[in-house]
mmCIF file of C-alpha atoms and ligand atoms in Angstrom:
data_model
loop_
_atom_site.group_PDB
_atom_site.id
_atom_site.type_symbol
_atom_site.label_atom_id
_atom_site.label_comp_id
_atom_site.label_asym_id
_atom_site.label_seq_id
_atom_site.Cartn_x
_atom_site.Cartn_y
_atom_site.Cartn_z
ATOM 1 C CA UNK A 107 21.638 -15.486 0.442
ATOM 2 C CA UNK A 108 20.115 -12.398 2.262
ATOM 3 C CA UNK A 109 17.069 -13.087 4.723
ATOM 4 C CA UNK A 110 14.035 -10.716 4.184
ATOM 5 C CA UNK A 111 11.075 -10.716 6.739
ATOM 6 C CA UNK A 112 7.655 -9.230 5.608
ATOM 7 C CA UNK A 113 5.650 -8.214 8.268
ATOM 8 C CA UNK A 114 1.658 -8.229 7.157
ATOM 9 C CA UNK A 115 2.191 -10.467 4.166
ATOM 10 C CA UNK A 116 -0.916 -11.904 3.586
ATOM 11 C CA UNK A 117 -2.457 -8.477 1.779
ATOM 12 C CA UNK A 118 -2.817 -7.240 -1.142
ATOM 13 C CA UNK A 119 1.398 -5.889 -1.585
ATOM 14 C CA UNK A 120 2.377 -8.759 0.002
ATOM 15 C CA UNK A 121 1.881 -11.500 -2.472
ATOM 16 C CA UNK A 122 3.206 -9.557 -4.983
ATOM 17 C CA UNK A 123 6.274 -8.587 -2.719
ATOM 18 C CA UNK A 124 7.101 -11.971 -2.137
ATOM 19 C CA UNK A 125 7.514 -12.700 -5.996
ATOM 20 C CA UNK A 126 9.437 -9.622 -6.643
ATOM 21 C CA UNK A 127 11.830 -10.316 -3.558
ATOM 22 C CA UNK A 128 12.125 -14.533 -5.265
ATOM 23 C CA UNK A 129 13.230 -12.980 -8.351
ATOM 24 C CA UNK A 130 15.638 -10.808 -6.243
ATOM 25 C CA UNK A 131 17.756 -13.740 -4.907
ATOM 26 C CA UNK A 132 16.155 -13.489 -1.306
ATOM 27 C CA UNK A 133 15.370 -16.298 1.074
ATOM 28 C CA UNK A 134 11.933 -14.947 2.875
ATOM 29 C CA UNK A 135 10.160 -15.304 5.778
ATOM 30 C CA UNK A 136 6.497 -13.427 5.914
ATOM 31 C CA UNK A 137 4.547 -12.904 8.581
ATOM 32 C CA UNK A 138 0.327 -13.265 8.644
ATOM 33 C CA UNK A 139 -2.508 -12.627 10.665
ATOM 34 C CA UNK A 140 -3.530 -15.922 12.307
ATOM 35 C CA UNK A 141 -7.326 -16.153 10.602
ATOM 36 C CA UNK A 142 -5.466 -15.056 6.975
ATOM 37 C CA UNK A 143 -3.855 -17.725 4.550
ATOM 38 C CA UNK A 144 -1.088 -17.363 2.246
ATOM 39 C CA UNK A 145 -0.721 -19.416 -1.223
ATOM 40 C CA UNK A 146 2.377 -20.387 -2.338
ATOM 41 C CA UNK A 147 5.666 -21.830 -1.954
ATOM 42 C CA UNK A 148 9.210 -21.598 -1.159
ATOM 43 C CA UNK A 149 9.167 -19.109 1.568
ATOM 44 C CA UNK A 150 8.584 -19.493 5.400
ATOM 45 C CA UNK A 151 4.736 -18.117 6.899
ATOM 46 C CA UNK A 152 4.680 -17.177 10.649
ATOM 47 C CA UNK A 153 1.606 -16.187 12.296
ATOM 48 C CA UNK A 154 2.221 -12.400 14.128
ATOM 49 C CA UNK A 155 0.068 -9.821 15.709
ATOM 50 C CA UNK A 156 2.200 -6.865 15.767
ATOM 51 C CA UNK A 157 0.165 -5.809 19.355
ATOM 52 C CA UNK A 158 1.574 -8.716 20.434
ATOM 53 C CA UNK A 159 5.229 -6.880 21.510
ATOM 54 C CA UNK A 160 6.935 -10.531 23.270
ATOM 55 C CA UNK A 161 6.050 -12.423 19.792
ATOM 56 C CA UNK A 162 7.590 -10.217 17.765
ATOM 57 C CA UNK A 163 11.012 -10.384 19.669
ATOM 58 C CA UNK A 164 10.388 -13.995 19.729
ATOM 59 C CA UNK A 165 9.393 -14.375 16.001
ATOM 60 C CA UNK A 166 12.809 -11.566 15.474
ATOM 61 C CA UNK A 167 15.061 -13.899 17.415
ATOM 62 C CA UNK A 168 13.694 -16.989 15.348
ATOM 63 C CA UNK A 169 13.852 -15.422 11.663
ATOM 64 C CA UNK A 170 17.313 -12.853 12.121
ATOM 65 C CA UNK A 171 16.567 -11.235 9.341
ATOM 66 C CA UNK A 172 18.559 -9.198 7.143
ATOM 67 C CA UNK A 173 15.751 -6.849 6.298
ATOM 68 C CA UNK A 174 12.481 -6.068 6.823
ATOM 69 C CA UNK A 175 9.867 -5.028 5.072
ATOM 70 C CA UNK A 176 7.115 -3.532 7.541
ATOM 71 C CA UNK A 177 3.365 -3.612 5.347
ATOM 72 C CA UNK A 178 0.950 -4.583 8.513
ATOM 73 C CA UNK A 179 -1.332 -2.251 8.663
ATOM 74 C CA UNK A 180 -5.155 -0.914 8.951
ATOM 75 C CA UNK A 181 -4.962 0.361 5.400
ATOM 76 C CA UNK A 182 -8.176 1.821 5.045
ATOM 77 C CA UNK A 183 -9.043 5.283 4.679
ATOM 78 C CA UNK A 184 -12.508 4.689 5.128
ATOM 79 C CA UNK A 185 -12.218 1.899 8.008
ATOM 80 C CA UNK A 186 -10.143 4.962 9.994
ATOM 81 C CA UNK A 187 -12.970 6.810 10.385
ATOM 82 C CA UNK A 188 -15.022 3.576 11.367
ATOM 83 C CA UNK A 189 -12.490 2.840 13.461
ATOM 84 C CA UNK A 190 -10.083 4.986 14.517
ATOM 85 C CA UNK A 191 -9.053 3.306 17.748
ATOM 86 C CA UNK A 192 -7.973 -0.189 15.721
ATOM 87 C CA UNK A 193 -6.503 2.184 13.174
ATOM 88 C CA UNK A 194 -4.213 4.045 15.965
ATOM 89 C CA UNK A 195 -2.905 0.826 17.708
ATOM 90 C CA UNK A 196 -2.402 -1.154 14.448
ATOM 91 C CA UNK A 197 -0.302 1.537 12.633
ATOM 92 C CA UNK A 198 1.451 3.725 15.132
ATOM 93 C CA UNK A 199 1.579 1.139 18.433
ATOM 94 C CA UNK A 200 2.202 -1.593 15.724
ATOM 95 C CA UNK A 201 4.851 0.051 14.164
ATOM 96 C CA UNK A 202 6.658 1.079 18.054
ATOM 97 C CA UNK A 203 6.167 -2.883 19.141
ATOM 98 C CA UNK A 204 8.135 -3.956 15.625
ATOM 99 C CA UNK A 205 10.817 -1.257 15.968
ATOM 100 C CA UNK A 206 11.351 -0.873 19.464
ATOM 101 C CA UNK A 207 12.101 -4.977 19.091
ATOM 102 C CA UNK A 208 14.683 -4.887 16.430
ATOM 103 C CA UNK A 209 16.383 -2.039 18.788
ATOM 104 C CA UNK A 210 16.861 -4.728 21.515
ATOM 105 C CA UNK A 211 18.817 -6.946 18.733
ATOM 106 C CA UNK A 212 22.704 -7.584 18.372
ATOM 107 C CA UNK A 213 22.491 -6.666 14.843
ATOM 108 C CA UNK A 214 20.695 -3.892 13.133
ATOM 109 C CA UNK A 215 18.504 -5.024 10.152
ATOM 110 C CA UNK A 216 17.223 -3.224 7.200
ATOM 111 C CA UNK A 217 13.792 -1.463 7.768
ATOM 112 C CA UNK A 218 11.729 -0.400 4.726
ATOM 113 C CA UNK A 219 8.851 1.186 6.820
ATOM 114 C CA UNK A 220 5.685 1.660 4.292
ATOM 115 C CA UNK A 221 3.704 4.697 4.671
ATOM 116 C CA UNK A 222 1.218 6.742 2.299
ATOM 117 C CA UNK A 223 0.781 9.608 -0.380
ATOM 118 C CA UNK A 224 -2.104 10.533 1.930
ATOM 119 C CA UNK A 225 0.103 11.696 4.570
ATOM 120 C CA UNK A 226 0.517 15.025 2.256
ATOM 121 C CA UNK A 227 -3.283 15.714 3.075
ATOM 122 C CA UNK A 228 -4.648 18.769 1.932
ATOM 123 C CA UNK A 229 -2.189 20.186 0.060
ATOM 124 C CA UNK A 230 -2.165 23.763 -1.667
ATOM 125 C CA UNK A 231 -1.966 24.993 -5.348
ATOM 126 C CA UNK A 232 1.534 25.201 -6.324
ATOM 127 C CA UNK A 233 2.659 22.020 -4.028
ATOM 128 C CA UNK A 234 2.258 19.303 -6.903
ATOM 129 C CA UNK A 235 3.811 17.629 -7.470
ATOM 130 C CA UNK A 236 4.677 17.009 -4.029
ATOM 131 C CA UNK A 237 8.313 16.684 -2.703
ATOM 132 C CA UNK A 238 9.038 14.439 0.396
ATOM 133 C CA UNK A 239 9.966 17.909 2.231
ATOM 134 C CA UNK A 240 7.064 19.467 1.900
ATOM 135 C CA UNK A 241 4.948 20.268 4.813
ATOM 136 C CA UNK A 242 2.351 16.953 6.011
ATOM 137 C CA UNK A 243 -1.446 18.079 6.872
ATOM 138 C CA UNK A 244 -2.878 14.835 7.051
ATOM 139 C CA UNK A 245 -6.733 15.059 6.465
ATOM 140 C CA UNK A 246 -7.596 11.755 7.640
ATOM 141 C CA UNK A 247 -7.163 9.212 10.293
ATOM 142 C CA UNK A 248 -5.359 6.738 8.340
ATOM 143 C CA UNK A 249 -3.215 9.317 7.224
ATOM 144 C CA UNK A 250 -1.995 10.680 11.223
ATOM 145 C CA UNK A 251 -0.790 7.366 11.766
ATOM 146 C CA UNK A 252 0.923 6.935 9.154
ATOM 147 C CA UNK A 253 2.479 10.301 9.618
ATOM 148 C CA UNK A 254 3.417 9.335 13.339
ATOM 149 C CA UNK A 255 4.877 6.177 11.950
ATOM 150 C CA UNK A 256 7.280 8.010 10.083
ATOM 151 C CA UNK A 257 8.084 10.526 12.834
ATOM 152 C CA UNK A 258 8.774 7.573 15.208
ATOM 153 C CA UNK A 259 11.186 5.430 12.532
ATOM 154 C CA UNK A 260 12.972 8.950 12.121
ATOM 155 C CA UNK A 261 13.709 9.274 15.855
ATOM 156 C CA UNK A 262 14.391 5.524 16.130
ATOM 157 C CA UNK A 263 16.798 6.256 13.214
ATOM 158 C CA UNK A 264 18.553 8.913 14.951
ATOM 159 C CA UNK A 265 18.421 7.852 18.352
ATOM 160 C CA UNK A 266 19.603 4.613 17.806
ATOM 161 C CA UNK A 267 21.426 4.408 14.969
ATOM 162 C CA UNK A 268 18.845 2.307 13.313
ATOM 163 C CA UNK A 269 18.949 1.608 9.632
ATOM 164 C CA UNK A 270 15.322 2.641 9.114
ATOM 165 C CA UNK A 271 13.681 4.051 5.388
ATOM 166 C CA UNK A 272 10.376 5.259 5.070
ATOM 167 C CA UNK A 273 8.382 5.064 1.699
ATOM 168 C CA UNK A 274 5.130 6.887 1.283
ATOM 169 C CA UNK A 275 2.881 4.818 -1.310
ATOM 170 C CA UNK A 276 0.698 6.625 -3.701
ATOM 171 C CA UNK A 277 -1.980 4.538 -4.673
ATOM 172 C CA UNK A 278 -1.339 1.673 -5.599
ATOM 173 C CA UNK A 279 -3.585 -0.600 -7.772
ATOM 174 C CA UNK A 280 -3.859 -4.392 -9.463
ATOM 175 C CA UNK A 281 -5.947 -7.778 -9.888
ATOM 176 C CA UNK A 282 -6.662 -9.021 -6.085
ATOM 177 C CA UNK A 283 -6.789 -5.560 -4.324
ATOM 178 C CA UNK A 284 -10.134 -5.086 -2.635
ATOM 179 C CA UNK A 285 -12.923 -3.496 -3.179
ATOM 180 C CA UNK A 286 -12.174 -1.038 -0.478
ATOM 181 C CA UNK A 287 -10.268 1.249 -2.824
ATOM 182 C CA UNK A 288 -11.963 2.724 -5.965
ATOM 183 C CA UNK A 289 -10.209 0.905 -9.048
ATOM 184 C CA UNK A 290 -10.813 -2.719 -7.658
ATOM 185 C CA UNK A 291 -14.437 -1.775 -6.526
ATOM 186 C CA UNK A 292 -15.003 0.377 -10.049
ATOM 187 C CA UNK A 293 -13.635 -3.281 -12.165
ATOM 188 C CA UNK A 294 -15.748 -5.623 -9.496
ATOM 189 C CA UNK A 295 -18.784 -3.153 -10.119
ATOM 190 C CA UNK A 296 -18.300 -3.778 -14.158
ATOM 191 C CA UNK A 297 -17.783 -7.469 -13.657
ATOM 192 C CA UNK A 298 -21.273 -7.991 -11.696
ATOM 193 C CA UNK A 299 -23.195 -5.696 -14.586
ATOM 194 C CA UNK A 300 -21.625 -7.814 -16.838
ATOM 195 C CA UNK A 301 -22.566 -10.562 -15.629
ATOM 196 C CA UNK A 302 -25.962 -10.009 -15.303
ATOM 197 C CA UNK A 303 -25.881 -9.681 -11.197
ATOM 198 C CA UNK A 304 -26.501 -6.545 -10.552
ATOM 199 C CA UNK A 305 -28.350 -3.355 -12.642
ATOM 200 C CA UNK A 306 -25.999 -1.762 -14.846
ATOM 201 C CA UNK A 307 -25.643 1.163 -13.347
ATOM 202 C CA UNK A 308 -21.895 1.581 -11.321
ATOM 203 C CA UNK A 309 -22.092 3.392 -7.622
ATOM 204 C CA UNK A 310 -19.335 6.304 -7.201
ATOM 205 C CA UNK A 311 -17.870 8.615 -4.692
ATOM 206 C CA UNK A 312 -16.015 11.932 -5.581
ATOM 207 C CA UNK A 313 -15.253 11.701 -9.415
ATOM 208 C CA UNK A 314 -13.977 15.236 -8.869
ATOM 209 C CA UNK A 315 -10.514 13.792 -7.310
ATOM 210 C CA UNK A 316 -6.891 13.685 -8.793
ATOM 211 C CA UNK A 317 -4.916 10.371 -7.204
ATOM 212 C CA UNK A 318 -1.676 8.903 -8.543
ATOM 213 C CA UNK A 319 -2.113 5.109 -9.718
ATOM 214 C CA UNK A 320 0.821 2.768 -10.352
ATOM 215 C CA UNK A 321 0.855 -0.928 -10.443
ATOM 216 C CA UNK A 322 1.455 -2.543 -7.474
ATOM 217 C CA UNK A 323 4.230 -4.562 -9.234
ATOM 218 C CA UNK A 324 6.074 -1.534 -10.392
ATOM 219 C CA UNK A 325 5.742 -0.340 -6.669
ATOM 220 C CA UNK A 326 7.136 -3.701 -5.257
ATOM 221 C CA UNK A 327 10.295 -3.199 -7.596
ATOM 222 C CA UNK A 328 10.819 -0.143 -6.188
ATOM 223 C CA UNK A 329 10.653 -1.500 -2.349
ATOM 224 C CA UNK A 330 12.806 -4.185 -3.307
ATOM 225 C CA UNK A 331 14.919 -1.834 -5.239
ATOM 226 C CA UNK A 332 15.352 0.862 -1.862
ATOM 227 C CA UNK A 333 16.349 -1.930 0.201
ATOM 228 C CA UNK A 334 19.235 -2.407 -1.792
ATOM 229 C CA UNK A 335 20.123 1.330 -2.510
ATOM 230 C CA UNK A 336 17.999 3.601 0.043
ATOM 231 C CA UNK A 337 19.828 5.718 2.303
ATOM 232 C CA UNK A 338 19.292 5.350 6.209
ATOM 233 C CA UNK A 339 16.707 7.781 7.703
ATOM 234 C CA UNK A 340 15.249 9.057 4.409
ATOM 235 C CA UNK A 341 11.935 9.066 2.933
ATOM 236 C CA UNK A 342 11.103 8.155 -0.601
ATOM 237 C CA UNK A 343 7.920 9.274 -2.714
ATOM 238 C CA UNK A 344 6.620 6.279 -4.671
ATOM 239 C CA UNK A 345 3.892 6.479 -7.428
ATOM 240 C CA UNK A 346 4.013 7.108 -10.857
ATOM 241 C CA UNK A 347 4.479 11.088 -11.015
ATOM 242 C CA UNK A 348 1.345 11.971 -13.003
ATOM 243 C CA UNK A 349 -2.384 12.435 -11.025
ATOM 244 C CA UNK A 350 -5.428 11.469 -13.101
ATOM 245 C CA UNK A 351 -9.161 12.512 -12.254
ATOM 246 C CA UNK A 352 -11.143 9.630 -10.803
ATOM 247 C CA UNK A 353 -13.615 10.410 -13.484
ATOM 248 C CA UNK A 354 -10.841 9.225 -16.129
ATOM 249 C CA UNK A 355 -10.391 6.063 -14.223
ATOM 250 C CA UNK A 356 -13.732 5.188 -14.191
ATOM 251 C CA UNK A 357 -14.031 6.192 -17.880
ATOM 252 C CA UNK A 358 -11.579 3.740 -19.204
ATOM 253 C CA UNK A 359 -13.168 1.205 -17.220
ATOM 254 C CA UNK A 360 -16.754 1.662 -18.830
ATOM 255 C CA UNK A 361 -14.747 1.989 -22.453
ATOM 256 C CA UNK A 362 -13.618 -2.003 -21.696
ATOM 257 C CA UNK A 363 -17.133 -3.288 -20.575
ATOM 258 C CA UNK A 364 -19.043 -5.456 -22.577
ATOM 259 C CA UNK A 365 -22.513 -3.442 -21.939
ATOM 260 C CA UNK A 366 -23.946 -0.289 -21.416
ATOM 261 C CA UNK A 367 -23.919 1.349 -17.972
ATOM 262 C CA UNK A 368 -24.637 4.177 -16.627
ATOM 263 C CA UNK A 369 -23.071 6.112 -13.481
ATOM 264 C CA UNK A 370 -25.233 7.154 -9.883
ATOM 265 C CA UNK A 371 -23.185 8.793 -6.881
ATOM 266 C CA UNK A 372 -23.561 6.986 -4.007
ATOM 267 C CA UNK A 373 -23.464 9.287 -0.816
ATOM 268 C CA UNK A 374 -21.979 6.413 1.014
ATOM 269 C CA UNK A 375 -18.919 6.466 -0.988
ATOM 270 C CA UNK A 376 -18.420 10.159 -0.288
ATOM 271 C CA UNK A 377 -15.962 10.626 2.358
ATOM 272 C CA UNK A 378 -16.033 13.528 5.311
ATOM 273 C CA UNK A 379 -13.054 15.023 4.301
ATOM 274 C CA UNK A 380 -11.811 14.276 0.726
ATOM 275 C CA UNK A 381 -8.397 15.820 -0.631
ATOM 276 C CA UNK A 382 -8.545 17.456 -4.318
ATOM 277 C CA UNK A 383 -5.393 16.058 -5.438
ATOM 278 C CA UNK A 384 -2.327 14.062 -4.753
ATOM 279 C CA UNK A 385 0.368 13.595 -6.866
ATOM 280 C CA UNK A 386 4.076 12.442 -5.935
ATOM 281 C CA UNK A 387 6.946 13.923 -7.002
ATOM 282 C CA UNK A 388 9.191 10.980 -7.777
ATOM 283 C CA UNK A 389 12.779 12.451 -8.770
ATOM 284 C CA UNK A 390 14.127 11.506 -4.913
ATOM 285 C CA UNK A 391 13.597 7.730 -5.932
ATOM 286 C CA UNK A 392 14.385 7.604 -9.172
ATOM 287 C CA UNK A 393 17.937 9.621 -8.722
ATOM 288 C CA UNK A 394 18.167 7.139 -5.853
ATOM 289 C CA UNK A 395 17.677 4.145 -7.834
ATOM 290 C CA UNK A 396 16.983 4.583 -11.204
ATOM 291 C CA UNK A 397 13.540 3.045 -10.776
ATOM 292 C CA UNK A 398 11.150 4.412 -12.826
ATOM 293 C CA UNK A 399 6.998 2.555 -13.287
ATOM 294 C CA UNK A 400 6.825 0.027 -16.060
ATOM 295 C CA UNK A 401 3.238 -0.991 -16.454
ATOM 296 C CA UNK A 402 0.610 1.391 -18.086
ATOM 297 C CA UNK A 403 -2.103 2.445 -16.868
ATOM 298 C CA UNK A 404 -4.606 0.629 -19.197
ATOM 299 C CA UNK A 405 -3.232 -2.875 -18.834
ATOM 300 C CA UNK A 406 -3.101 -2.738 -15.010
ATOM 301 C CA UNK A 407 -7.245 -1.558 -15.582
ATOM 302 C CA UNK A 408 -7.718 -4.458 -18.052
ATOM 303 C CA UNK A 409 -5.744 -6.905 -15.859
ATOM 304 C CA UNK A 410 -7.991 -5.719 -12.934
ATOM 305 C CA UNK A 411 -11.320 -6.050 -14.908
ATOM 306 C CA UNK A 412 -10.230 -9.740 -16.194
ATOM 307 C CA UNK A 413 -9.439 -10.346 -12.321
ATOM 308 C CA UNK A 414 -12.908 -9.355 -11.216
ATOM 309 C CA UNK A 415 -14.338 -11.135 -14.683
ATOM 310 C CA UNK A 416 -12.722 -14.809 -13.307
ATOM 311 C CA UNK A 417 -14.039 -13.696 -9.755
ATOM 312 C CA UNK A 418 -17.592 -12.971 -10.570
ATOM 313 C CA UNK A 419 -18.068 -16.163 -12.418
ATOM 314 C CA UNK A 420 -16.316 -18.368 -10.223
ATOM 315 C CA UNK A 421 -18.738 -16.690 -7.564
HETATM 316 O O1 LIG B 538 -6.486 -6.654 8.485
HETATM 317 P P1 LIG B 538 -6.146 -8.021 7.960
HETATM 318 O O2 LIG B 538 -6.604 -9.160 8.832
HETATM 319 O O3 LIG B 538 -6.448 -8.190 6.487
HETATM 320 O O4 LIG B 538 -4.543 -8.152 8.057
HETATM 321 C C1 LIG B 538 -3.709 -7.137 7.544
HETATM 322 C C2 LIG B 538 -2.427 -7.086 8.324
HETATM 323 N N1 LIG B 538 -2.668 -6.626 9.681
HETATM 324 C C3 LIG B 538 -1.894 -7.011 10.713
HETATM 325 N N2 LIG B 538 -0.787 -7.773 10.765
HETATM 326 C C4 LIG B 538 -0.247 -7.999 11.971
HETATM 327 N N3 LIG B 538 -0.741 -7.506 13.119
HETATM 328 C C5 LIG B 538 -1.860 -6.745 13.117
HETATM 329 N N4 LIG B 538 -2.341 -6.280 14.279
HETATM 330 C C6 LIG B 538 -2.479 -6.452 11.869
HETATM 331 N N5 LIG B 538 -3.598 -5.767 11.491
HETATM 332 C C7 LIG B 538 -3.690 -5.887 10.170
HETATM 333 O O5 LIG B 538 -1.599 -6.274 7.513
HETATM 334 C C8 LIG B 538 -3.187 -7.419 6.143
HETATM 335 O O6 LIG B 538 -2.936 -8.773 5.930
HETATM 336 C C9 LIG B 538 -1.855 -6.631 6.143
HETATM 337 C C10 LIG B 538 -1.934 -5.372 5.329
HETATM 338 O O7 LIG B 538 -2.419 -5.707 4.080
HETATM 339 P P2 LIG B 538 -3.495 -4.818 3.300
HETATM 340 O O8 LIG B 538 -4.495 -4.272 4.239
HETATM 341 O O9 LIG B 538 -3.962 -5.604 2.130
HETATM 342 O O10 LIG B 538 -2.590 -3.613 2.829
HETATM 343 P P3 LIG B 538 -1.723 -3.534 1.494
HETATM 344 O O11 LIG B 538 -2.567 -2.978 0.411
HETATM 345 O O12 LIG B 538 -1.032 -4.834 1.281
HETATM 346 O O13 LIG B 538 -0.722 -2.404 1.871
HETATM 347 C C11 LIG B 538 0.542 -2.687 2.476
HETATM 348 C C12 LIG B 538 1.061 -1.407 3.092
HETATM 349 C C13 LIG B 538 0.176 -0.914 4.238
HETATM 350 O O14 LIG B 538 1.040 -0.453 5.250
HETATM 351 C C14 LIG B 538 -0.596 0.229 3.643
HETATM 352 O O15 LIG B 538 -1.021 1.168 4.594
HETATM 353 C C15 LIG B 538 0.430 0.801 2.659
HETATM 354 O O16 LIG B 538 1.091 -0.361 2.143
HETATM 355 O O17 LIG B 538 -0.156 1.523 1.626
#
């Protein structure tokens, strides 16, 4: 049975990751944050801070893993430009510490390294969809690092031989993502009006925006899919191909809530630099591996709304 290790487990992917890699025939061992909990069962949970560069060759020495899958990360957008300092050594220094250990092993594992859609940045009429040659202009902070991270598994690739793959995540969306990103806090928003705890009025950023959504289960198959048939030293596009406005998104939300509300933009949820569209071109993974996203758009919404329902109430 092969051994997978996933580093930053206790997030949003990871849960889901885990059951997609149990259907998969894996033994797995995931890695957490001290402070953060895991629920569960049959797998192994180690606490890791990736700063930490002696516990990860320690934890690496324990585990021997036949593959990793590297999620740790800041993953905010809007935490970046909080903090951009926690953003840098999380994502980039993280990223060296984790891959700079596995080069001191006897054996070279499998790295899926996860980056971001955002790393595309501002890209230019004509570009969409977007290939993974085209040019990155990163237009955030959270998107740099995750460019350097790539950069850096490339190198370690080359120099060393490594068996490294890089994905770059479109959005990615589902019941128990925060409320950091715009589906989970558009659902928790509903929920609370709902409810009766709040005014019924929802609180938005840039409606004006084209992202590309796919269920975070349909992106977990495709992770778990790469590690079996990804080539060393490539990068692989995943999302689901087609960009919707936010507007639309927030428009089938309303259509599923049980009362009237009405829509305010909140300057707070405007960002400093916000990119007009990203939308991945997806033929690299799917000729790859045949992947292609499952799960429609409305009943990841719905799922997400019932999520935030249960929540709400339970709160
Ligand atoms: O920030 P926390 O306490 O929630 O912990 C996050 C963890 N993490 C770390 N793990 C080890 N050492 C660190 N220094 C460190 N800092 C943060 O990584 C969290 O448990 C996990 C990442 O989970 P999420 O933030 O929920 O990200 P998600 O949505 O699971 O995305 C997975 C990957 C990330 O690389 C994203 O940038 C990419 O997919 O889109």
């Amino acid at each position: 049975m092969k051994k997978a290790l996933i580093i930053g487990g206790a997030g949003f992917v990871g849960g889901y990751l885990i059951r997609q890699l149990k259907k998969d025939g894996y033994q797995i061992a995931v890695t957490k944050m001290p402070q953060e909990t895991i629920p569960g069962e049959g797998f192994e949970v180690l606490d890791l801070n990736i700063l930490d560069r002696p516990a990860i060759e320690t934890l690496l020495e324990q585990v021997r893993p036949d593959c990793i899958f590297h999620l740790a990360a800041q993953s905010s957008v809007y935490v970046s430009w909080k903090n951009p300092g926690l953003t840098i050594d999380v994502n980039i220094k993280g990223s060296v510490n984790m891959l700079d250990a596995v080069r001191t092993l006897d054996y070279k594992p499998r790295i899926l390294l996860i980056g971001s859609g955002e790393e595309y940045g501002h890209i230019l009429p004509g570009e969409t969809p977007i290939s993974e040659q085209n040019m990155v202009r990163p237009g955030n902070i959270y998107a740099a690092t995750k460019v350097c991270q790539n950069l850096i598994g490339k190198i370690y690739a080359d120099a060393y031989g490594m068996d490294i793959m890089s994905v770059r995540a479109f959005n990615h969306i589902g019941p128990t993502q925060t409320p950091m990103f715009v589906t989970a806090d558009f659902c928790r928003q509903a929920a609370e009006i709902e409810a009766g705890k709040r005014e019924p009025v929802i609180r938005v950023g840039n409606l004006g925006a084209r992202r590309d959504f796919t269920d975070v289960r349909d992106v977990v198959r495709a992770y778990s899919m790469l590690m079996e048939r990804g080539v060393p030293g490539e990068t692989y596009n995943v999302g689901s191909g087609k960009a919707i406005e936010i507007r639309e998104l927030l428009v089938q939300i309303l259509s599923m809530a049980k009362t009237e509300i009405s829509v305010e933009v909140d300057p707070e949820k405007l960002r400093p630099v916000d990119i007009p569209i990203i939308e991945a071109d997806i033929s690299k993974l799917t000729d790859c591996t045949g992947w292609v996203p499952e799960i429609p758009l409305e009943q990841t919404l719905q799922e997400t709304l019932d999520y935030w329902r249960r929540k709400v109430k339970e709160n």
